[in-house]
C-alpha cells in the first residue's frame, strides 16, 4: 500500500509539473465562455483572452504546438466562425489542428505556385465575385462544367479552395459575415460526375463544416442534373442539419436564385447584370499576393506556405512539333507581370520547383494529377 501511495504521489507531482508549465490555468466557468457581443470591442477582447486561456491550459494532443497562441488575428477567425461562443471556438481550434495532423499529405506545400492548383484556379475553382451580396457576404462561384478532371483531381480543387478561403479570411468582414457559394452544374457531364470521389467529398465536408473557421451561409445549386442530386443524396448523411438547410436547389429556375442573390452583382452567365464571369481575376489576385517581398517564413499553423520571388522570373516557352524551345525573360515583376497574357500567367508555375507533392493527389486512392 505504501508503494502504491508513493507511486500516486509521484504521478501527482508529474501532473502538477505538467500543468504548471502551461501559460494559463483553466479557471473559466461556463458563463465566461458565452454571451460575448462581436459588435462590442470590449467583448471581443474579453472573448479573445478567454480563448487564449483555454488554449494555454489545454493538454489536448492536437494543441501540442501552441504557436498560434500569440496570433490574435488568426484566433479571431475562430471566434467569428462560432459567433464568439468561446467554448465552440476553442473546439474548432482543436478540430483545425487535429485535421491538419490527420491529413498532412493533403495540406503539404499548399501554395498558389503549385502548377495543378493554378489550373484549377484558372478554371474558376473557385472564382470570387468583386461585389458582396446585400448582407455583406462574399460570393464564390463554381462553374462545374469547367472541371478538367483529366488534368487535375478533386483533391486539387479542394486545395485551391482552401488557399482561396485562407486568403479571403484575412478580411475581418469575411470572417464576420461569411460566404455564399453558387455552383452552376450546367454542362456538367455524367463522366465528370464519376470522378466525384465519395471519400474526398467526405473529407471536404469534414474540413469545411467542422474544422476550418469558415461560415457558408448559403450554397446555391443551379442547373443540376439528376446524377448530381443522386450524389448529394449520398453525402447528405454527413451534413449537419444546419448545412442541409442552407443548400438550395434551383434547377433551371434562375428567378429563385435571384430572389436570394441580387442580379446586379451576378455575372451574365447566372442571369445577372454584372460583367461576364472571369475566373482569372481571382487567380491573378492570389498570384500578386504571393509575390510580397519578405524573408519571414509563414507560421506553422497557416495552411498555405507561400513561396516568394527573389528576382524577375524567366518564362520557358512551349515548343511545337517542329520548333525549338524558346526562353523569354520578363523584365517586369509583380502586378506588371500579372497584366501580361493569359498564356504567360500560366507559365508562372513552370518557374519554380513543382510544389505539388504526389502524395497529396494519391490521397484516398484518387490518383495523381497529370
mmCIF file of C-alpha atoms in Angstrom:
data_model
loop_
_atom_site.group_PDB
_atom_site.id
_atom_site.type_symbol
_atom_site.label_atom_id
_atom_site.label_comp_id
_atom_site.label_asym_id
_atom_site.label_seq_id
_atom_site.Cartn_x
_atom_site.Cartn_y
_atom_site.Cartn_z
ATOM 1 C CA UNK A 1 0.000 0.000 0.000
ATOM 2 C CA UNK A 2 2.829 2.353 0.836
ATOM 3 C CA UNK A 3 4.417 1.584 -2.511
ATOM 4 C CA UNK A 4 1.156 2.361 -4.307
ATOM 5 C CA UNK A 5 0.818 5.577 -2.337
ATOM 6 C CA UNK A 6 4.337 6.614 -3.257
ATOM 7 C CA UNK A 7 3.614 5.894 -6.890
ATOM 8 C CA UNK A 8 0.448 8.013 -6.656
ATOM 9 C CA UNK A 9 2.367 10.878 -5.121
ATOM 10 C CA UNK A 10 4.931 10.780 -7.904
ATOM 11 C CA UNK A 11 2.217 10.773 -10.560
ATOM 12 C CA UNK A 12 0.575 13.739 -8.806
ATOM 13 C CA UNK A 13 3.875 15.581 -8.833
ATOM 14 C CA UNK A 14 4.252 14.909 -12.550
ATOM 15 C CA UNK A 15 0.728 16.138 -13.293
ATOM 16 C CA UNK A 16 1.279 19.271 -11.204
ATOM 17 C CA UNK A 17 4.514 19.882 -13.078
ATOM 18 C CA UNK A 18 2.843 19.462 -16.478
ATOM 19 C CA UNK A 19 0.024 21.827 -15.600
ATOM 20 C CA UNK A 20 2.317 24.426 -14.059
ATOM 21 C CA UNK A 21 4.240 24.643 -17.304
ATOM 22 C CA UNK A 22 1.178 25.868 -19.191
ATOM 23 C CA UNK A 23 0.998 29.603 -19.503
ATOM 24 C CA UNK A 24 -2.516 29.705 -18.045
ATOM 25 C CA UNK A 25 -4.547 27.510 -15.746
ATOM 26 C CA UNK A 26 -8.101 26.864 -16.910
ATOM 27 C CA UNK A 27 -10.121 28.851 -14.354
ATOM 28 C CA UNK A 28 -13.032 29.718 -16.603
ATOM 29 C CA UNK A 29 -16.679 28.973 -15.855
ATOM 30 C CA UNK A 30 -19.452 28.287 -18.348
ATOM 31 C CA UNK A 31 -20.604 31.880 -18.012
ATOM 32 C CA UNK A 32 -17.142 33.020 -19.067
ATOM 33 C CA UNK A 33 -17.467 31.197 -22.386
ATOM 34 C CA UNK A 34 -20.741 32.643 -23.657
ATOM 35 C CA UNK A 35 -22.541 35.919 -24.023
ATOM 36 C CA UNK A 36 -19.954 37.950 -25.920
ATOM 37 C CA UNK A 37 -21.153 40.502 -28.463
ATOM 38 C CA UNK A 38 -18.978 40.564 -31.573
ATOM 39 C CA UNK A 39 -20.050 44.156 -32.235
ATOM 40 C CA UNK A 40 -18.604 45.374 -28.935
ATOM 41 C CA UNK A 41 -14.813 45.900 -28.982
ATOM 42 C CA UNK A 42 -14.522 45.227 -25.239
ATOM 43 C CA UNK A 43 -16.401 41.946 -25.601
ATOM 44 C CA UNK A 44 -14.188 40.869 -28.495
ATOM 45 C CA UNK A 45 -11.088 41.462 -26.381
ATOM 46 C CA UNK A 46 -12.572 39.555 -23.428
ATOM 47 C CA UNK A 47 -13.524 36.629 -25.681
ATOM 48 C CA UNK A 48 -10.037 36.544 -27.190
ATOM 49 C CA UNK A 49 -8.476 36.495 -23.740
ATOM 50 C CA UNK A 50 -10.759 33.625 -22.673
ATOM 51 C CA UNK A 51 -9.911 31.646 -25.819
ATOM 52 C CA UNK A 52 -6.204 32.127 -25.181
ATOM 53 C CA UNK A 53 -6.662 30.899 -21.635
ATOM 54 C CA UNK A 54 -8.294 27.711 -22.873
ATOM 55 C CA UNK A 55 -5.557 27.126 -25.456
ATOM 56 C CA UNK A 56 -2.811 27.814 -22.932
ATOM 57 C CA UNK A 57 -4.269 25.376 -20.397
ATOM 58 C CA UNK A 58 -5.196 22.665 -22.915
ATOM 59 C CA UNK A 59 -3.360 19.361 -22.794
ATOM 60 C CA UNK A 60 -5.089 18.096 -25.938
ATOM 61 C CA UNK A 61 -2.590 16.387 -28.238
ATOM 62 C CA UNK A 62 -3.846 18.424 -31.198
ATOM 63 C CA UNK A 63 -2.619 21.555 -29.414
ATOM 64 C CA UNK A 64 0.825 20.298 -28.543
ATOM 65 C CA UNK A 65 2.061 23.099 -30.815
ATOM 66 C CA UNK A 66 0.671 26.273 -29.269
ATOM 67 C CA UNK A 67 2.411 28.632 -31.674
ATOM 68 C CA UNK A 68 -0.933 30.149 -32.722
ATOM 69 C CA UNK A 69 -1.362 31.371 -29.133
ATOM 70 C CA UNK A 70 0.057 34.850 -29.760
ATOM 71 C CA UNK A 71 -1.576 35.435 -33.152
ATOM 72 C CA UNK A 72 -4.678 37.466 -32.295
ATOM 73 C CA UNK A 73 -5.771 37.928 -35.906
ATOM 74 C CA UNK A 74 -5.637 34.189 -36.518
ATOM 75 C CA UNK A 75 -7.637 33.370 -33.378
ATOM 76 C CA UNK A 76 -10.307 35.922 -34.218
ATOM 77 C CA UNK A 77 -11.187 33.793 -37.265
ATOM 78 C CA UNK A 78 -12.334 31.015 -34.962
ATOM 79 C CA UNK A 79 -14.284 33.363 -32.706
ATOM 80 C CA UNK A 80 -16.157 34.884 -35.632
ATOM 81 C CA UNK A 81 -16.805 31.438 -37.095
ATOM 82 C CA UNK A 82 -18.555 30.424 -33.873
ATOM 83 C CA UNK A 83 -20.257 33.754 -33.160
ATOM 84 C CA UNK A 84 -17.950 34.455 -30.227
ATOM 85 C CA UNK A 85 -19.015 31.406 -28.276
ATOM 86 C CA UNK A 86 -15.592 30.824 -26.754
ATOM 87 C CA UNK A 87 -16.109 27.140 -25.958
ATOM 88 C CA UNK A 88 -17.240 26.406 -29.523
ATOM 89 C CA UNK A 89 -14.359 28.459 -30.937
ATOM 90 C CA UNK A 90 -11.898 26.548 -28.771
ATOM 91 C CA UNK A 91 -13.271 23.230 -30.031
ATOM 92 C CA UNK A 92 -12.924 24.500 -33.590
ATOM 93 C CA UNK A 93 -9.250 25.355 -32.928
ATOM 94 C CA UNK A 94 -8.718 21.777 -31.732
ATOM 95 C CA UNK A 95 -10.571 20.364 -34.757
ATOM 96 C CA UNK A 96 -8.484 22.516 -37.091
ATOM 97 C CA UNK A 97 -5.165 21.332 -35.715
ATOM 98 C CA UNK A 98 -6.295 17.696 -35.493
ATOM 99 C CA UNK A 99 -7.490 17.777 -39.128
ATOM 100 C CA UNK A 100 -4.131 19.140 -40.233
ATOM 101 C CA UNK A 101 -2.305 16.408 -38.354
ATOM 102 C CA UNK A 102 -4.513 13.670 -39.834
ATOM 103 C CA UNK A 103 -4.242 14.969 -43.398
ATOM 104 C CA UNK A 104 -0.641 16.067 -43.684
ATOM 105 C CA UNK A 105 -0.218 14.928 -47.285
ATOM 106 C CA UNK A 106 -3.342 16.781 -48.391
ATOM 107 C CA UNK A 107 -2.115 20.077 -46.941
ATOM 108 C CA UNK A 108 1.582 19.684 -47.681
ATOM 109 C CA UNK A 109 3.156 22.525 -49.678
ATOM 110 C CA UNK A 110 -0.163 24.242 -50.188
ATOM 111 C CA UNK A 111 0.827 27.085 -52.498
ATOM 112 C CA UNK A 112 -0.669 29.129 -55.305
ATOM 113 C CA UNK A 113 2.517 28.320 -57.230
ATOM 114 C CA UNK A 114 1.529 24.670 -57.423
ATOM 115 C CA UNK A 115 1.025 24.006 -61.138
ATOM 116 C CA UNK A 116 -2.092 21.885 -60.685
ATOM 117 C CA UNK A 117 -3.669 24.346 -58.257
ATOM 118 C CA UNK A 118 -3.085 27.045 -60.865
ATOM 119 C CA UNK A 119 -5.027 25.002 -63.420
ATOM 120 C CA UNK A 120 -7.952 24.681 -61.014
ATOM 121 C CA UNK A 121 -7.934 28.396 -60.197
ATOM 122 C CA UNK A 122 -7.812 29.359 -63.871
ATOM 123 C CA UNK A 123 -10.906 27.243 -64.453
ATOM 124 C CA UNK A 124 -12.685 29.023 -61.623
ATOM 125 C CA UNK A 125 -12.346 26.645 -58.683
ATOM 126 C CA UNK A 126 -13.188 28.919 -57.101
ATOM 127 C CA UNK A 127 -13.989 32.243 -58.703
ATOM 128 C CA UNK A 128 -14.751 35.195 -56.444
ATOM 129 C CA UNK A 129 -17.134 37.998 -57.375
ATOM 130 C CA UNK A 130 -15.845 41.550 -56.768
ATOM 131 C CA UNK A 131 -19.032 42.728 -55.029
ATOM 132 C CA UNK A 132 -20.689 41.403 -51.881
ATOM 133 C CA UNK A 133 -24.338 40.465 -51.567
ATOM 134 C CA UNK A 134 -26.863 42.597 -49.691
ATOM 135 C CA UNK A 135 -25.789 41.095 -46.365
ATOM 136 C CA UNK A 136 -22.119 41.815 -46.899
ATOM 137 C CA UNK A 137 -21.186 38.225 -47.718
ATOM 138 C CA UNK A 138 -18.507 37.322 -50.237
ATOM 139 C CA UNK A 139 -19.772 35.292 -53.203
ATOM 140 C CA UNK A 140 -17.860 32.276 -54.540
ATOM 141 C CA UNK A 141 -18.706 30.927 -58.000
ATOM 142 C CA UNK A 142 -18.080 27.405 -59.274
ATOM 143 C CA UNK A 143 -18.814 26.591 -62.910
ATOM 144 C CA UNK A 144 -18.719 22.810 -62.520
ATOM 145 C CA UNK A 145 -18.708 22.154 -66.251
ATOM 146 C CA UNK A 146 -15.223 23.718 -66.436
ATOM 147 C CA UNK A 147 -13.659 20.910 -64.413
ATOM 148 C CA UNK A 148 -10.957 19.183 -66.451
ATOM 149 C CA UNK A 149 -10.682 16.008 -64.359
ATOM 150 C CA UNK A 150 -8.036 14.615 -66.727
ATOM 151 C CA UNK A 151 -5.667 17.437 -65.739
ATOM 152 C CA UNK A 152 -6.331 17.847 -62.016
ATOM 153 C CA UNK A 153 -8.206 15.853 -59.428
ATOM 154 C CA UNK A 154 -10.950 16.717 -56.969
ATOM 155 C CA UNK A 155 -8.256 16.870 -54.296
ATOM 156 C CA UNK A 156 -6.597 19.686 -56.234
ATOM 157 C CA UNK A 157 -9.915 21.531 -56.474
ATOM 158 C CA UNK A 158 -10.190 21.266 -52.692
ATOM 159 C CA UNK A 159 -6.631 22.523 -52.205
ATOM 160 C CA UNK A 160 -7.366 25.524 -54.447
ATOM 161 C CA UNK A 161 -10.484 26.233 -52.380
ATOM 162 C CA UNK A 162 -8.520 26.165 -49.132
ATOM 163 C CA UNK A 163 -5.901 28.584 -50.443
ATOM 164 C CA UNK A 164 -8.645 30.941 -51.596
ATOM 165 C CA UNK A 165 -10.577 30.768 -48.331
ATOM 166 C CA UNK A 166 -7.478 31.372 -46.249
ATOM 167 C CA UNK A 167 -6.694 34.488 -48.274
ATOM 168 C CA UNK A 168 -10.283 35.726 -48.007
ATOM 169 C CA UNK A 169 -10.304 35.149 -44.254
ATOM 170 C CA UNK A 170 -7.614 37.775 -43.842
ATOM 171 C CA UNK A 171 -10.511 40.235 -44.188
ATOM 172 C CA UNK A 172 -12.444 40.706 -40.930
ATOM 173 C CA UNK A 173 -15.636 41.426 -42.868
ATOM 174 C CA UNK A 174 -15.470 37.977 -44.429
ATOM 175 C CA UNK A 175 -14.900 36.438 -41.013
ATOM 176 C CA UNK A 176 -17.920 38.222 -39.589
ATOM 177 C CA UNK A 177 -20.363 37.950 -42.497
ATOM 178 C CA UNK A 178 -19.362 34.620 -44.002
ATOM 179 C CA UNK A 179 -19.696 33.414 -47.587
ATOM 180 C CA UNK A 180 -22.229 32.151 -50.045
ATOM 181 C CA UNK A 181 -21.412 29.722 -52.853
ATOM 182 C CA UNK A 182 -23.138 29.362 -56.206
ATOM 183 C CA UNK A 183 -22.445 26.123 -58.069
ATOM 184 C CA UNK A 184 -23.569 26.057 -61.692
ATOM 185 C CA UNK A 185 -23.865 22.445 -62.815
ATOM 186 C CA UNK A 186 -24.887 23.339 -66.364
ATOM 187 C CA UNK A 187 -22.878 21.277 -68.882
ATOM 188 C CA UNK A 188 -21.554 19.050 -66.093
ATOM 189 C CA UNK A 189 -21.401 15.594 -67.649
ATOM 190 C CA UNK A 190 -22.089 12.167 -66.231
ATOM 191 C CA UNK A 191 -18.459 11.283 -66.909
ATOM 192 C CA UNK A 192 -17.320 14.231 -64.824
ATOM 193 C CA UNK A 193 -19.639 13.136 -62.023
ATOM 194 C CA UNK A 194 -17.991 9.708 -61.959
ATOM 195 C CA UNK A 195 -14.824 11.471 -60.752
ATOM 196 C CA UNK A 196 -16.555 12.884 -57.672
ATOM 197 C CA UNK A 197 -14.754 10.551 -55.312
ATOM 198 C CA UNK A 198 -17.040 9.956 -52.265
ATOM 199 C CA UNK A 199 -14.090 9.697 -49.868
ATOM 200 C CA UNK A 200 -12.740 13.053 -50.993
ATOM 201 C CA UNK A 201 -16.203 14.613 -50.789
ATOM 202 C CA UNK A 202 -16.475 13.356 -47.220
ATOM 203 C CA UNK A 203 -13.033 14.794 -46.463
ATOM 204 C CA UNK A 204 -14.111 18.161 -47.880
ATOM 205 C CA UNK A 205 -17.313 18.174 -45.856
ATOM 206 C CA UNK A 206 -15.434 17.328 -42.686
ATOM 207 C CA UNK A 207 -12.938 20.134 -43.225
ATOM 208 C CA UNK A 208 -15.285 22.895 -44.359
ATOM 209 C CA UNK A 209 -18.091 22.030 -41.963
ATOM 210 C CA UNK A 210 -16.286 21.135 -38.741
ATOM 211 C CA UNK A 211 -12.598 22.081 -38.904
ATOM 212 C CA UNK A 212 -11.923 25.323 -40.742
ATOM 213 C CA UNK A 213 -13.001 28.766 -39.482
ATOM 214 C CA UNK A 214 -15.284 29.481 -42.414
ATOM 215 C CA UNK A 215 -19.039 30.072 -42.476
ATOM 216 C CA UNK A 216 -21.045 29.255 -45.586
ATOM 217 C CA UNK A 217 -24.373 30.987 -45.085
ATOM 218 C CA UNK A 218 -25.906 29.570 -48.267
ATOM 219 C CA UNK A 219 -24.977 27.137 -51.044
ATOM 220 C CA UNK A 220 -26.976 27.510 -54.247
ATOM 221 C CA UNK A 221 -27.112 24.762 -56.897
ATOM 222 C CA UNK A 222 -28.385 25.674 -60.348
ATOM 223 C CA UNK A 223 -28.750 23.542 -63.458
ATOM 224 C CA UNK A 224 -28.058 20.362 -61.513
ATOM 225 C CA UNK A 225 -28.732 17.095 -63.435
ATOM 226 C CA UNK A 226 -30.231 14.031 -61.778
ATOM 227 C CA UNK A 227 -26.856 12.407 -61.142
ATOM 228 C CA UNK A 228 -25.696 15.422 -59.130
ATOM 229 C CA UNK A 229 -28.820 15.169 -56.998
ATOM 230 C CA UNK A 230 -28.049 11.460 -56.576
ATOM 231 C CA UNK A 231 -24.512 12.327 -55.386
ATOM 232 C CA UNK A 232 -25.988 14.868 -52.978
ATOM 233 C CA UNK A 233 -28.238 12.170 -51.555
ATOM 234 C CA UNK A 234 -25.155 10.036 -50.869
ATOM 235 C CA UNK A 235 -23.341 12.756 -48.934
ATOM 236 C CA UNK A 236 -26.425 14.153 -47.190
ATOM 237 C CA UNK A 237 -25.993 11.898 -44.106
ATOM 238 C CA UNK A 238 -22.604 13.539 -43.474
ATOM 239 C CA UNK A 239 -24.104 17.026 -43.435
ATOM 240 C CA UNK A 240 -25.306 18.709 -40.287
ATOM 241 C CA UNK A 241 -28.931 19.783 -40.290
ATOM 242 C CA UNK A 242 -27.936 23.434 -40.475
ATOM 243 C CA UNK A 243 -25.760 22.738 -43.528
ATOM 244 C CA UNK A 244 -28.521 20.732 -45.242
ATOM 245 C CA UNK A 245 -30.936 23.604 -44.719
ATOM 246 C CA UNK A 246 -28.526 26.027 -46.385
ATOM 247 C CA UNK A 247 -28.273 24.047 -49.643
ATOM 248 C CA UNK A 248 -30.814 25.426 -52.113
ATOM 249 C CA UNK A 249 -31.587 23.509 -55.318
ATOM 250 C CA UNK A 250 -32.824 25.876 -58.045
ATOM 251 C CA UNK A 251 -32.511 23.654 -61.092
ATOM 252 C CA UNK A 252 -33.093 25.730 -64.213
ATOM 253 C CA UNK A 253 -35.103 28.380 -62.388
ATOM 254 C CA UNK A 254 -32.771 31.348 -62.064
ATOM 255 C CA UNK A 255 -35.544 33.568 -60.721
ATOM 256 C CA UNK A 256 -35.422 31.734 -57.386
ATOM 257 C CA UNK A 257 -31.658 32.297 -57.291
ATOM 258 C CA UNK A 258 -32.235 35.997 -57.927
ATOM 259 C CA UNK A 259 -34.656 36.069 -55.015
ATOM 260 C CA UNK A 260 -31.671 35.132 -52.817
ATOM 261 C CA UNK A 261 -28.826 36.946 -54.573
ATOM 262 C CA UNK A 262 -29.353 40.322 -56.238
ATOM 263 C CA UNK A 263 -28.907 40.288 -60.008
ATOM 264 C CA UNK A 264 -26.757 43.418 -60.045
ATOM 265 C CA UNK A 265 -23.770 41.574 -58.504
ATOM 266 C CA UNK A 266 -24.147 38.386 -60.574
ATOM 267 C CA UNK A 267 -22.364 37.777 -63.908
ATOM 268 C CA UNK A 268 -24.308 37.408 -67.129
ATOM 269 C CA UNK A 269 -23.772 33.618 -67.053
ATOM 270 C CA UNK A 270 -26.029 33.472 -63.993
ATOM 271 C CA UNK A 271 -28.668 35.795 -65.406
ATOM 272 C CA UNK A 272 -27.148 38.785 -63.677
ATOM 273 C CA UNK A 273 -26.463 42.360 -64.683
ATOM 274 C CA UNK A 274 -22.731 42.271 -63.973
ATOM 275 C CA UNK A 275 -19.896 41.658 -66.416
ATOM 276 C CA UNK A 276 -19.029 38.238 -67.802
ATOM 277 C CA UNK A 277 -17.511 35.934 -65.204
ATOM 278 C CA UNK A 278 -13.711 35.877 -65.462
ATOM 279 C CA UNK A 279 -12.007 33.373 -63.098
ATOM 280 C CA UNK A 280 -8.600 34.829 -63.972
ATOM 281 C CA UNK A 281 -9.369 37.907 -61.870
ATOM 282 C CA UNK A 282 -9.173 35.973 -58.608
ATOM 283 C CA UNK A 283 -6.313 33.848 -59.912
ATOM 284 C CA UNK A 284 -4.247 36.959 -60.631
ATOM 285 C CA UNK A 285 -5.093 38.449 -57.245
ATOM 286 C CA UNK A 286 -3.772 35.350 -55.488
ATOM 287 C CA UNK A 287 -0.633 35.364 -57.624
ATOM 288 C CA UNK A 288 0.032 39.007 -56.900
ATOM 289 C CA UNK A 289 -0.358 38.491 -53.168
ATOM 290 C CA UNK A 290 2.154 35.627 -53.330
ATOM 291 C CA UNK A 291 4.879 37.964 -54.594
ATOM 292 C CA UNK A 292 5.162 40.014 -51.411
ATOM 293 C CA UNK A 293 8.833 40.560 -50.731
ATOM 294 C CA UNK A 294 9.679 39.094 -47.324
ATOM 295 C CA UNK A 295 12.108 36.673 -45.788
ATOM 296 C CA UNK A 296 9.876 35.824 -42.835
ATOM 297 C CA UNK A 297 8.582 32.229 -43.093
ATOM 298 C CA UNK A 298 4.870 31.551 -42.781
ATOM 299 C CA UNK A 299 3.771 30.359 -39.319
ATOM 300 C CA UNK A 300 3.428 26.602 -38.979
ATOM 301 C CA UNK A 301 -0.302 26.824 -38.239
ATOM 302 C CA UNK A 302 -1.089 28.652 -41.508
ATOM 303 C CA UNK A 303 -2.390 26.386 -44.272
ATOM 304 C CA UNK A 304 -0.689 27.911 -47.285
ATOM 305 C CA UNK A 305 3.076 28.215 -47.363
ATOM 306 C CA UNK A 306 3.816 30.947 -49.916
ATOM 307 C CA UNK A 307 6.969 30.935 -51.987
ATOM 308 C CA UNK A 308 8.474 34.298 -52.819
ATOM 309 C CA UNK A 309 10.242 35.514 -55.924
ATOM 310 C CA UNK A 310 13.712 36.928 -55.401
ATOM 311 C CA UNK A 311 14.272 38.078 -58.982
ATOM 312 C CA UNK A 312 12.214 38.675 -62.122
ATOM 313 C CA UNK A 313 11.098 35.299 -63.484
ATOM 314 C CA UNK A 314 12.209 33.722 -66.709
ATOM 315 C CA UNK A 315 9.465 32.137 -68.768
ATOM 316 C CA UNK A 316 10.084 28.924 -70.609
ATOM 317 C CA UNK A 317 8.101 28.848 -73.842
ATOM 318 C CA UNK A 318 6.494 25.658 -75.111
ATOM 319 C CA UNK A 319 7.699 24.048 -78.308
ATOM 320 C CA UNK A 320 5.603 22.905 -81.254
ATOM 321 C CA UNK A 321 6.404 19.756 -83.184
ATOM 322 C CA UNK A 322 8.984 21.377 -85.480
ATOM 323 C CA UNK A 323 10.302 24.271 -83.418
ATOM 324 C CA UNK A 324 12.871 24.655 -80.682
ATOM 325 C CA UNK A 325 12.008 25.577 -77.107
ATOM 326 C CA UNK A 326 12.485 29.298 -76.569
ATOM 327 C CA UNK A 327 13.175 31.268 -73.432
ATOM 328 C CA UNK A 328 11.685 34.688 -72.738
ATOM 329 C CA UNK A 329 12.997 36.963 -69.998
ATOM 330 C CA UNK A 330 10.394 39.043 -68.205
ATOM 331 C CA UNK A 331 11.782 42.415 -67.211
ATOM 332 C CA UNK A 332 8.857 43.445 -65.012
ATOM 333 C CA UNK A 333 7.655 41.825 -61.816
ATOM 334 C CA UNK A 334 4.620 41.967 -59.574
ATOM 335 C CA UNK A 335 1.438 43.445 -60.964
ATOM 336 C CA UNK A 336 3.027 44.398 -64.302
ATOM 337 C CA UNK A 337 3.836 40.787 -64.961
ATOM 338 C CA UNK A 338 0.335 39.694 -63.962
ATOM 339 C CA UNK A 339 -1.151 42.007 -66.557
ATOM 340 C CA UNK A 340 0.515 40.008 -69.304
ATOM 341 C CA UNK A 341 -1.285 37.480 -71.426
ATOM 342 C CA UNK A 342 -3.230 34.545 -70.031
ATOM 343 C CA UNK A 343 -0.680 32.167 -71.502
ATOM 344 C CA UNK A 344 2.181 33.981 -69.794
ATOM 345 C CA UNK A 345 0.435 33.865 -66.435
ATOM 346 C CA UNK A 346 0.114 30.108 -66.696
ATOM 347 C CA UNK A 347 3.854 29.809 -67.092
ATOM 348 C CA UNK A 348 4.492 31.053 -63.586
ATOM 349 C CA UNK A 349 4.070 27.532 -62.324
ATOM 350 C CA UNK A 350 6.960 26.441 -64.524
ATOM 351 C CA UNK A 351 9.284 28.949 -62.922
ATOM 352 C CA UNK A 352 9.523 27.231 -59.577
ATOM 353 C CA UNK A 353 10.209 23.763 -58.353
ATOM 354 C CA UNK A 354 6.924 21.936 -58.645
ATOM 355 C CA UNK A 355 5.200 22.470 -55.315
ATOM 356 C CA UNK A 356 2.734 19.614 -55.583
ATOM 357 C CA UNK A 357 3.605 16.562 -53.543
ATOM 358 C CA UNK A 358 2.390 13.440 -55.423
ATOM 359 C CA UNK A 359 1.182 12.052 -52.107
ATOM 360 C CA UNK A 360 -1.463 14.767 -51.969
ATOM 361 C CA UNK A 361 -3.206 13.540 -55.082
ATOM 362 C CA UNK A 362 -2.702 9.886 -54.232
ATOM 363 C CA UNK A 363 -4.751 10.547 -51.107
ATOM 364 C CA UNK A 364 -7.550 8.040 -50.648
ATOM 365 C CA UNK A 365 -6.840 6.406 -54.000
ATOM 366 C CA UNK A 366 -7.737 9.429 -56.094
ATOM 367 C CA UNK A 367 -4.665 9.086 -58.271
ATOM 368 C CA UNK A 368 -2.099 11.692 -59.176
ATOM 369 C CA UNK A 369 -2.702 14.647 -61.437
ATOM 370 C CA UNK A 370 -1.034 14.750 -64.783
#
